[in-house]
Amino acid sequence: MIQDLSMVFGLCGGIGMFLYGMHIMGDGLQKSAGSSMSHLLEVLTSNRLLAVGVGALVTAIIQSSGATTVMVVGFVNAGIMNLNQAVGIIMGANIGTTITAWIVSMNQLGGALELLNPTFWAPFLLGVGAFVMLFAKKQRRQMVGEILVGLGLLFIGLNLMSASIAPYTDSPIFAKAFAALGGNPILGALVGFLVTALLQSSSASVGILQSLAINGIVTTNAAVYITLGQNIGSCVTALLSSAGAGKNAKRAAVIHLSFNILGSLLFGIVLYLYFVMVNPVMAASHINAVQISIFHTFFNLINTLVLFPFADKLVGLSQWVIKDEPETEKSQEYPAIHLDDRLLESPAVAVSSVLHEVVQMGELVARNIRDSVECIRSRDTEKLKQVHALENHLDEVNDILMAYLVKVSQLALTEQQNHTVNNLFYTINDLERIGDHSDNIAEITEYMIAHDLSFSEMALEEIVGVGNVVSVSVDAAVRARRDKSMEDVRVVSKNEDRVDMLEEELREEHIERLVQKQCQPPAGVSFLDLLTNFERVSDHAYNIAGYVKDEM
């Protein structure tokens, strides 16, 4: 009894250690490669075939198709990526996730290759990794330590699971269970689906199946059906991440689900007929961990090759399942904000998404400053109302982004990501202040219209000229933030010097005109107020560009 209980505890501990090892390793890999991976996803997806390769590479590096799919859902939701790009990455992610199965199957190396067996090295990796994590000063080295600890725990947990099961491999219950799963494809697939959905990781569930196969108790047909179910279960993460997101994000999750369901159905039917009608002996034979890796890889490669030509059909299917809202619905005047708390599961995606929203806020701010400058000359009262309305919207956006950034700042970020987040706090504040100045400029113009005040032709040209220079600066600052462009940073810096010089010169010249009574005194005060607002807008644009320069 005590021995049986000890085996149960060992099995639970082994599963826990294996899952925790995968989690730590994935976190370390994601933190070390997350930013570059999310950038790769954004840039290298114009060609669908290339997108498949990118999806496979990213997933192989960060060891999680779920994390890759969450990234895709986040980018689609934020409008950074379209569905045609997403479908290629989703297909590639299924191929990349097979790398974990190969890592686990390495554990079956033995005999003359004992030194290559990961279990032999696992305690050493764990020890070295823990030492590096505790004593390394640089974050990059600490992340390497996390990866080593994760690998060590993964293989120790796998070994503990196998050792706990080994004494019971001859038990009839295992033979009956896998005979039932192998004889009923739907039941086998359902077990694979439920375990994967529960663990939120197909890599983890495949690893557990392989640990059972190491002990020679898994039949070929049962392993095949369970693996197919695991591939469908891997879609749960994407479906959850799309809940509460936009329609296109939901469509990306539907593409992932339909891709895996269609592939699993196709393989399941063909293999069931093969096992029943052609090779029933093979169906009942036992399968090992390496053979599971081979099937897992073969399935995902063939599934991608077969369905790749029908990628557009998958996009169309997702649009049929998730339909557009009726045209009677009121369209949004301003771009929607797409920040989902589920993106916080992947720090790199969360930072990238909030950065996109900050740039979007910057584009609205730039639009408002342009409109307010234009109204000085045109005196368009309708456009002035739009300036005020947009400023109210920007205040709301400011609150939403600040609240989300607080959440992002509490994640396990790299030094670079943490630096970017801090700068985004400052950037949002500067953008909000530029919005306030746009509102001030509109109010000054309204005051002049209400009191029938006007500038001389020379004064009008001067103040609009300064406003145009400032508007160019704000545009360049937003582009610098979006593209990390040093060329735009230089434009802002050059214009800041120019605005400072113009502000000093025009202030003196206008005071001189007031003294000589060439301008109405109330209009003169408005001129100086406009000049002050423009100078401060230029300062805030310079600050935004400075944060980008600091990061580069």
mmCIF file of N, CA, C and O in Angstrom, residues 394-471:
data_model
loop_
_atom_site.group_PDB
_atom_site.id
_atom_site.type_symbol
_atom_site.label_atom_id
_atom_site.label_comp_id
_atom_site.label_asym_id
_atom_site.label_seq_id
_atom_site.Cartn_x
_atom_site.Cartn_y
_atom_site.Cartn_z
ATOM 1 N N LEU A 394 -8.942 61.636 -26.609
ATOM 2 C CA LEU A 394 -7.538 61.390 -26.252
ATOM 3 C C LEU A 394 -7.354 61.276 -24.743
ATOM 4 O O LEU A 394 -6.501 60.512 -24.275
ATOM 5 N N ASP A 395 -8.122 62.015 -23.982
ATOM 6 C CA ASP A 395 -8.063 61.898 -22.522
ATOM 7 C C ASP A 395 -8.469 60.492 -22.080
ATOM 8 O O ASP A 395 -7.859 59.899 -21.172
ATOM 9 N N GLU A 396 -9.503 59.941 -22.732
ATOM 10 C CA GLU A 396 -9.945 58.578 -22.413
ATOM 11 C C GLU A 396 -8.874 57.552 -22.804
ATOM 12 O O GLU A 396 -8.596 56.604 -22.053
ATOM 13 N N VAL A 397 -8.302 57.747 -23.995
ATOM 14 C CA VAL A 397 -7.238 56.844 -24.461
ATOM 15 C C VAL A 397 -6.058 56.878 -23.492
ATOM 16 O O VAL A 397 -5.484 55.830 -23.159
ATOM 17 N N ASN A 398 -5.706 58.072 -23.025
ATOM 18 C CA ASN A 398 -4.610 58.234 -22.075
ATOM 19 C C ASN A 398 -4.842 57.380 -20.832
ATOM 20 O O ASN A 398 -3.939 56.665 -20.369
ATOM 21 N N ASP A 399 -6.061 57.418 -20.294
ATOM 22 C CA ASP A 399 -6.374 56.642 -19.081
ATOM 23 C C ASP A 399 -6.272 55.140 -19.337
ATOM 24 O O ASP A 399 -5.731 54.390 -18.511
ATOM 25 N N ILE A 400 -6.785 54.689 -20.495
ATOM 26 C CA ILE A 400 -6.758 53.254 -20.827
ATOM 27 C C ILE A 400 -5.324 52.759 -20.988
ATOM 28 O O ILE A 400 -4.937 51.711 -20.448
ATOM 29 N N LEU A 401 -4.508 53.526 -21.734
ATOM 30 C CA LEU A 401 -3.125 53.106 -21.981
ATOM 31 C C LEU A 401 -2.299 53.120 -20.705
ATOM 32 O O LEU A 401 -1.472 52.226 -20.475
ATOM 33 N N MET A 402 -2.499 54.120 -19.874
ATOM 34 C CA MET A 402 -1.760 54.195 -18.610
ATOM 35 C C MET A 402 -2.080 52.988 -17.733
ATOM 36 O O MET A 402 -1.180 52.372 -17.148
ATOM 37 N N ALA A 403 -3.370 52.643 -17.644
ATOM 38 C CA ALA A 403 -3.785 51.502 -16.817
ATOM 39 C C ALA A 403 -3.180 50.196 -17.346
ATOM 40 O O ALA A 403 -2.724 49.344 -16.570
ATOM 41 N N TYR A 404 -3.162 50.045 -18.679
ATOM 42 C CA TYR A 404 -2.616 48.824 -19.268
ATOM 43 C C TYR A 404 -1.096 48.760 -19.098
ATOM 44 O O TYR A 404 -0.530 47.698 -18.821
ATOM 45 N N LEU A 405 -0.445 49.908 -19.238
ATOM 46 C CA LEU A 405 1.016 49.940 -19.072
ATOM 47 C C LEU A 405 1.427 49.567 -17.653
ATOM 48 O O LEU A 405 2.477 48.960 -17.445
ATOM 49 N N VAL A 406 0.605 49.944 -16.668
ATOM 50 C CA VAL A 406 0.891 49.559 -15.285
ATOM 51 C C VAL A 406 0.921 48.031 -15.176
ATOM 52 O O VAL A 406 1.811 47.455 -14.543
ATOM 53 N N LYS A 407 -0.045 47.369 -15.827
ATOM 54 C CA LYS A 407 -0.084 45.898 -15.822
ATOM 55 C C LYS A 407 1.137 45.318 -16.529
ATOM 56 O O LYS A 407 1.741 44.349 -16.057
ATOM 57 N N VAL A 408 1.493 45.906 -17.673
ATOM 58 C CA VAL A 408 2.644 45.409 -18.435
ATOM 59 C C VAL A 408 3.934 45.570 -17.632
ATOM 60 O O VAL A 408 4.798 44.691 -17.640
ATOM 61 N N SER A 409 4.054 46.683 -16.917
ATOM 62 C CA SER A 409 5.278 46.957 -16.149
ATOM 63 C C SER A 409 5.503 45.951 -15.032
ATOM 64 O O SER A 409 6.618 45.802 -14.530
ATOM 65 N N GLN A 410 4.440 45.228 -14.632
ATOM 66 C CA GLN A 410 4.552 44.252 -13.547
ATOM 67 C C GLN A 410 4.903 42.851 -14.053
ATOM 68 O O GLN A 410 5.039 41.919 -13.256
ATOM 69 N N LEU A 411 5.051 42.706 -15.389
ATOM 70 C CA LEU A 411 5.408 41.411 -15.967
ATOM 71 C C LEU A 411 6.912 41.166 -15.859
ATOM 72 O O LEU A 411 7.686 42.060 -15.516
ATOM 73 N N ALA A 412 7.307 39.924 -16.171
ATOM 74 C CA ALA A 412 8.730 39.574 -16.188
ATOM 75 C C ALA A 412 9.328 40.064 -17.506
ATOM 76 O O ALA A 412 9.344 39.352 -18.512
ATOM 77 N N LEU A 413 9.808 41.308 -17.511
ATOM 78 C CA LEU A 413 10.314 41.941 -18.728
ATOM 79 C C LEU A 413 11.838 41.893 -18.781
ATOM 80 O O LEU A 413 12.507 41.852 -17.744
ATOM 81 N N THR A 414 12.362 41.928 -19.989
ATOM 82 C CA THR A 414 13.798 42.091 -20.161
ATOM 83 C C THR A 414 14.161 43.548 -19.865
ATOM 84 O O THR A 414 13.284 44.411 -19.759
ATOM 85 N N GLU A 415 15.454 43.812 -19.729
ATOM 86 C CA GLU A 415 15.894 45.187 -19.465
ATOM 87 C C GLU A 415 15.436 46.126 -20.577
ATOM 88 O O GLU A 415 14.982 47.244 -20.317
ATOM 89 N N GLN A 416 15.550 45.663 -21.827
ATOM 90 C CA GLN A 416 15.157 46.490 -22.968
ATOM 91 C C GLN A 416 13.654 46.760 -22.952
ATOM 92 O O GLN A 416 13.207 47.885 -23.179
ATOM 93 N N GLN A 417 12.869 45.716 -22.681
ATOM 94 C CA GLN A 417 11.418 45.890 -22.628
ATOM 95 C C GLN A 417 11.013 46.821 -21.488
ATOM 96 O O GLN A 417 10.139 47.670 -21.652
ATOM 97 N N ASN A 418 11.663 46.665 -20.346
ATOM 98 C CA ASN A 418 11.371 47.523 -19.206
ATOM 99 C C ASN A 418 11.691 48.979 -19.520
ATOM 100 O O ASN A 418 10.941 49.902 -19.160
ATOM 101 N N HIS A 419 12.795 49.189 -20.232
ATOM 102 C CA HIS A 419 13.203 50.534 -20.643
ATOM 103 C C HIS A 419 12.164 51.133 -21.591
ATOM 104 O O HIS A 419 11.776 52.302 -21.456
ATOM 105 N N THR A 420 11.699 50.315 -22.538
ATOM 106 C CA THR A 420 10.680 50.774 -23.494
ATOM 107 C C THR A 420 9.389 51.140 -22.785
ATOM 108 O O THR A 420 8.773 52.173 -23.077
ATOM 109 N N VAL A 421 8.962 50.301 -21.835
ATOM 110 C CA VAL A 421 7.718 50.562 -21.100
ATOM 111 C C VAL A 421 7.813 51.874 -20.323
ATOM 112 O O VAL A 421 6.881 52.684 -20.327
ATOM 113 N N ASN A 422 8.948 52.088 -19.660
ATOM 114 C CA ASN A 422 9.131 53.354 -18.929
ATOM 115 C C ASN A 422 9.034 54.548 -19.867
ATOM 116 O O ASN A 422 8.391 55.563 -19.551
ATOM 117 N N ASN A 423 9.654 54.420 -21.036
ATOM 118 C CA ASN A 423 9.601 55.516 -22.010
ATOM 119 C C ASN A 423 8.196 55.720 -22.567
ATOM 120 O O ASN A 423 7.816 56.840 -22.910
ATOM 121 N N LEU A 424 7.428 54.635 -22.660
ATOM 122 C CA LEU A 424 6.047 54.773 -23.138
ATOM 123 C C LEU A 424 5.192 55.542 -22.139
ATOM 124 O O LEU A 424 4.290 56.289 -22.529
ATOM 125 N N PHE A 425 5.450 55.352 -20.846
ATOM 126 C CA PHE A 425 4.752 56.155 -19.833
ATOM 127 C C PHE A 425 4.976 57.646 -20.107
ATOM 128 O O PHE A 425 4.036 58.443 -20.126
ATOM 129 N N TYR A 426 6.257 57.999 -20.319
ATOM 130 C CA TYR A 426 6.591 59.411 -20.581
ATOM 131 C C TYR A 426 5.997 59.882 -21.908
ATOM 132 O O TYR A 426 5.519 61.013 -22.025
ATOM 133 N N THR A 427 6.036 58.987 -22.917
ATOM 134 C CA THR A 427 5.521 59.348 -24.245
ATOM 135 C C THR A 427 4.027 59.660 -24.190
ATOM 136 O O THR A 427 3.572 60.654 -24.771
ATOM 137 N N ILE A 428 3.275 58.821 -23.497
ATOM 138 C CA ILE A 428 1.825 59.053 -23.377
ATOM 139 C C ILE A 428 1.556 60.390 -22.700
ATOM 140 O O ILE A 428 0.668 61.146 -23.115
ATOM 141 N N ASN A 429 2.328 60.678 -21.670
ATOM 142 C CA ASN A 429 2.156 61.960 -20.971
ATOM 143 C C ASN A 429 2.425 63.139 -21.905
ATOM 144 O O ASN A 429 1.676 64.120 -21.926
ATOM 145 N N ASP A 430 3.489 63.034 -22.706
ATOM 146 C CA ASP A 430 3.808 64.110 -23.657
ATOM 147 C C ASP A 430 2.734 64.247 -24.728
ATOM 148 O O ASP A 430 2.362 65.362 -25.108
ATOM 149 N N LEU A 431 2.234 63.108 -25.210
ATOM 150 C CA LEU A 431 1.165 63.158 -26.219
ATOM 151 C C LEU A 431 -0.094 63.809 -25.646
ATOM 152 O O LEU A 431 -0.765 64.606 -26.323
ATOM 153 N N GLU A 432 -0.416 63.465 -24.414
ATOM 154 C CA GLU A 432 -1.600 64.040 -23.782
ATOM 155 C C GLU A 432 -1.449 65.560 -23.626
ATOM 156 O O GLU A 432 -2.403 66.312 -23.837
ATOM 157 N N ARG A 433 -0.240 66.007 -23.317
ATOM 158 C CA ARG A 433 0.015 67.445 -23.181
ATOM 159 C C ARG A 433 -0.085 68.147 -24.537
ATOM 160 O O ARG A 433 -0.611 69.262 -24.640
ATOM 161 N N ILE A 434 0.391 67.487 -25.600
ATOM 162 C CA ILE A 434 0.240 68.071 -26.946
ATOM 163 C C ILE A 434 -1.241 68.202 -27.278
ATOM 164 O O ILE A 434 -1.681 69.211 -27.851
ATOM 165 N N GLY A 435 -2.034 67.173 -26.908
ATOM 166 C CA GLY A 435 -3.482 67.244 -27.121
ATOM 167 C C GLY A 435 -4.097 68.424 -26.385
ATOM 168 O O GLY A 435 -4.976 69.124 -26.919
ATOM 169 N N ASP A 436 -3.632 68.665 -25.161
ATOM 170 C CA ASP A 436 -4.126 69.819 -24.392
ATOM 171 C C ASP A 436 -3.802 71.135 -25.100
ATOM 172 O O ASP A 436 -4.637 72.049 -25.147
ATOM 173 N N HIS A 437 -2.594 71.219 -25.635
ATOM 174 C CA HIS A 437 -2.197 72.450 -26.340
ATOM 175 C C HIS A 437 -3.007 72.638 -27.625
ATOM 176 O O HIS A 437 -3.331 73.770 -27.989
ATOM 177 N N SER A 438 -3.335 71.535 -28.302
ATOM 178 C CA SER A 438 -4.213 71.638 -29.479
ATOM 179 C C SER A 438 -5.557 72.229 -29.081
ATOM 180 O O SER A 438 -6.120 73.084 -29.786
ATOM 181 N N ASP A 439 -6.061 71.774 -27.946
ATOM 182 C CA ASP A 439 -7.328 72.279 -27.416
ATOM 183 C C ASP A 439 -7.203 73.773 -27.075
ATOM 184 O O ASP A 439 -8.118 74.565 -27.362
ATOM 185 N N ASN A 440 -6.062 74.142 -26.482
ATOM 186 C CA ASN A 440 -5.829 75.559 -26.156
ATOM 187 C C ASN A 440 -5.824 76.426 -27.418
ATOM 188 O O ASN A 440 -6.407 77.518 -27.444
ATOM 189 N N ILE A 441 -5.137 75.920 -28.453
ATOM 190 C CA ILE A 441 -5.046 76.667 -29.715
ATOM 191 C C ILE A 441 -6.439 76.861 -30.311
ATOM 192 O O ILE A 441 -6.785 77.944 -30.805
ATOM 193 N N ALA A 442 -7.266 75.792 -30.244
ATOM 194 C CA ALA A 442 -8.646 75.899 -30.751
ATOM 195 C C ALA A 442 -9.451 76.923 -29.948
ATOM 196 O O ALA A 442 -10.232 77.706 -30.516
ATOM 197 N N GLU A 443 -9.255 76.930 -28.634
ATOM 198 C CA GLU A 443 -9.990 77.879 -27.786
ATOM 199 C C GLU A 443 -9.572 79.318 -28.084
ATOM 200 O O GLU A 443 -10.415 80.238 -28.103
ATOM 201 N N ILE A 444 -8.277 79.542 -28.332
ATOM 202 C CA ILE A 444 -7.800 80.892 -28.681
ATOM 203 C C ILE A 444 -8.426 81.345 -29.998
ATOM 204 O O ILE A 444 -8.868 82.493 -30.140
ATOM 205 N N THR A 445 -8.490 80.430 -30.974
ATOM 206 C CA THR A 445 -9.103 80.755 -32.265
ATOM 207 C C THR A 445 -10.585 81.081 -32.099
ATOM 208 O O THR A 445 -11.114 82.017 -32.715
ATOM 209 N N GLU A 446 -11.276 80.296 -31.261
ATOM 210 C CA GLU A 446 -12.701 80.548 -31.004
ATOM 211 C C GLU A 446 -12.906 81.912 -30.329
ATOM 212 O O GLU A 446 -13.875 82.636 -30.625
ATOM 213 N N TYR A 447 -12.008 82.258 -29.443
ATOM 214 C CA TYR A 447 -12.084 83.562 -28.763
ATOM 215 C C TYR A 447 -11.957 84.697 -29.788
ATOM 216 O O TYR A 447 -12.703 85.683 -29.742
ATOM 217 N N MET A 448 -11.000 84.509 -30.722
ATOM 218 C CA MET A 448 -10.803 85.546 -31.741
ATOM 219 C C MET A 448 -12.029 85.666 -32.661
ATOM 220 O O MET A 448 -12.431 86.772 -33.030
ATOM 221 N N ILE A 449 -12.630 84.497 -33.002
ATOM 222 C CA ILE A 449 -13.837 84.529 -33.844
ATOM 223 C C ILE A 449 -14.983 85.215 -33.084
ATOM 224 O O ILE A 449 -15.691 86.071 -33.643
ATOM 225 N N ALA A 450 -15.161 84.851 -31.806
ATOM 226 C CA ALA A 450 -16.269 85.401 -31.008
ATOM 227 C C ALA A 450 -16.138 86.910 -30.809
ATOM 228 O O ALA A 450 -17.157 87.625 -30.734
ATOM 229 N N HIS A 451 -14.890 87.404 -30.729
ATOM 230 C CA HIS A 451 -14.672 88.837 -30.477
ATOM 231 C C HIS A 451 -14.252 89.595 -31.735
ATOM 232 O O HIS A 451 -13.785 90.734 -31.651
ATOM 233 N N ASP A 452 -14.415 88.939 -32.884
ATOM 234 C CA ASP A 452 -14.131 89.564 -34.176
ATOM 235 C C ASP A 452 -12.717 90.145 -34.224
ATOM 236 O O ASP A 452 -12.492 91.266 -34.685
ATOM 237 N N LEU A 453 -11.764 89.367 -33.745
ATOM 238 C CA LEU A 453 -10.361 89.784 -33.778
ATOM 239 C C LEU A 453 -9.664 89.107 -34.950
ATOM 240 O O LEU A 453 -10.043 88.004 -35.359
ATOM 241 N N SER A 454 -8.640 89.760 -35.463
ATOM 242 C CA SER A 454 -7.888 89.166 -36.574
ATOM 243 C C SER A 454 -6.446 89.648 -36.521
ATOM 244 O O SER A 454 -6.130 90.681 -35.927
ATOM 245 N N PHE A 455 -5.576 88.868 -37.168
ATOM 246 C CA PHE A 455 -4.161 89.246 -37.273
ATOM 247 C C PHE A 455 -3.932 90.009 -38.575
ATOM 248 O O PHE A 455 -4.712 89.880 -39.532
ATOM 249 N N SER A 456 -2.852 90.776 -38.584
ATOM 250 C CA SER A 456 -2.422 91.351 -39.861
ATOM 251 C C SER A 456 -1.957 90.201 -40.748
ATOM 252 O O SER A 456 -1.703 89.094 -40.262
ATOM 253 N N GLU A 457 -1.855 90.469 -42.047
ATOM 254 C CA GLU A 457 -1.451 89.410 -42.979
ATOM 255 C C GLU A 457 -0.083 88.847 -42.598
ATOM 256 O O GLU A 457 0.146 87.636 -42.645
ATOM 257 N N MET A 458 0.823 89.741 -42.205
ATOM 258 C CA MET A 458 2.176 89.299 -41.836
ATOM 259 C C MET A 458 2.129 88.415 -40.590
ATOM 260 O O MET A 458 2.755 87.354 -40.541
ATOM 261 N N ALA A 459 1.378 88.870 -39.553
ATOM 262 C CA ALA A 459 1.286 88.098 -38.309
ATOM 263 C C ALA A 459 0.645 86.731 -38.564
ATOM 264 O O ALA A 459 1.058 85.714 -37.987
ATOM 265 N N LEU A 460 -0.378 86.687 -39.429
ATOM 266 C CA LEU A 460 -1.046 85.431 -39.742
ATOM 267 C C LEU A 460 -0.084 84.449 -40.399
ATOM 268 O O LEU A 460 -0.040 83.268 -40.046
ATOM 269 N N GLU A 461 0.700 84.947 -41.362
ATOM 270 C CA GLU A 461 1.671 84.091 -42.046
ATOM 271 C C GLU A 461 2.716 83.580 -41.059
ATOM 272 O O GLU A 461 3.129 82.411 -41.118
ATOM 273 N N GLU A 462 3.143 84.453 -40.148
ATOM 274 C CA GLU A 462 4.177 84.060 -39.181
ATOM 275 C C GLU A 462 3.671 82.975 -38.230
ATOM 276 O O GLU A 462 4.338 81.956 -38.036
ATOM 277 N N ILE A 463 2.476 83.191 -37.663
ATOM 278 C CA ILE A 463 1.990 82.236 -36.657
ATOM 279 C C ILE A 463 1.605 80.898 -37.287
ATOM 280 O O ILE A 463 1.867 79.830 -36.721
ATOM 281 N N VAL A 464 1.018 80.944 -38.495
ATOM 282 C CA VAL A 464 0.689 79.689 -39.187
ATOM 283 C C VAL A 464 1.973 78.973 -39.609
ATOM 284 O O VAL A 464 2.053 77.739 -39.557
ATOM 285 N N GLY A 465 2.986 79.757 -39.999
ATOM 286 C CA GLY A 465 4.273 79.160 -40.380
ATOM 287 C C GLY A 465 4.897 78.399 -39.224
ATOM 288 O O GLY A 465 5.386 77.264 -39.389
ATOM 289 N N VAL A 466 4.875 78.983 -38.022
ATOM 290 C CA VAL A 466 5.409 78.297 -36.838
ATOM 291 C C VAL A 466 4.574 77.040 -36.554
ATOM 292 O O VAL A 466 5.115 75.966 -36.266
ATOM 293 N N GLY A 467 3.244 77.195 -36.666
ATOM 294 C CA GLY A 467 2.364 76.056 -36.428
ATOM 295 C C GLY A 467 2.648 74.903 -37.373
ATOM 296 O O GLY A 467 2.630 73.730 -36.964
ATOM 297 N N ASN A 468 2.945 75.208 -38.625
ATOM 298 C CA ASN A 468 3.245 74.160 -39.603
ATOM 299 C C ASN A 468 4.553 73.443 -39.278
ATOM 300 O O ASN A 468 4.666 72.218 -39.429
ATOM 301 N N VAL A 469 5.553 74.204 -38.823
ATOM 302 C CA VAL A 469 6.832 73.591 -38.437
ATOM 303 C C VAL A 469 6.617 72.639 -37.253
ATOM 304 O O VAL A 469 7.124 71.515 -37.220
ATOM 305 N N VAL A 470 5.821 73.102 -36.277
ATOM 306 C CA VAL A 470 5.520 72.278 -35.100
ATOM 307 C C VAL A 470 4.747 71.024 -35.502
ATOM 308 O O VAL A 470 5.013 69.929 -34.997
ATOM 309 N N SER A 471 3.802 71.184 -36.434
ATOM 310 C CA SER A 471 3.022 70.040 -36.906
ATOM 311 C C SER A 471 3.918 68.989 -37.556
ATOM 312 O O SER A 471 3.751 67.786 -37.334
#
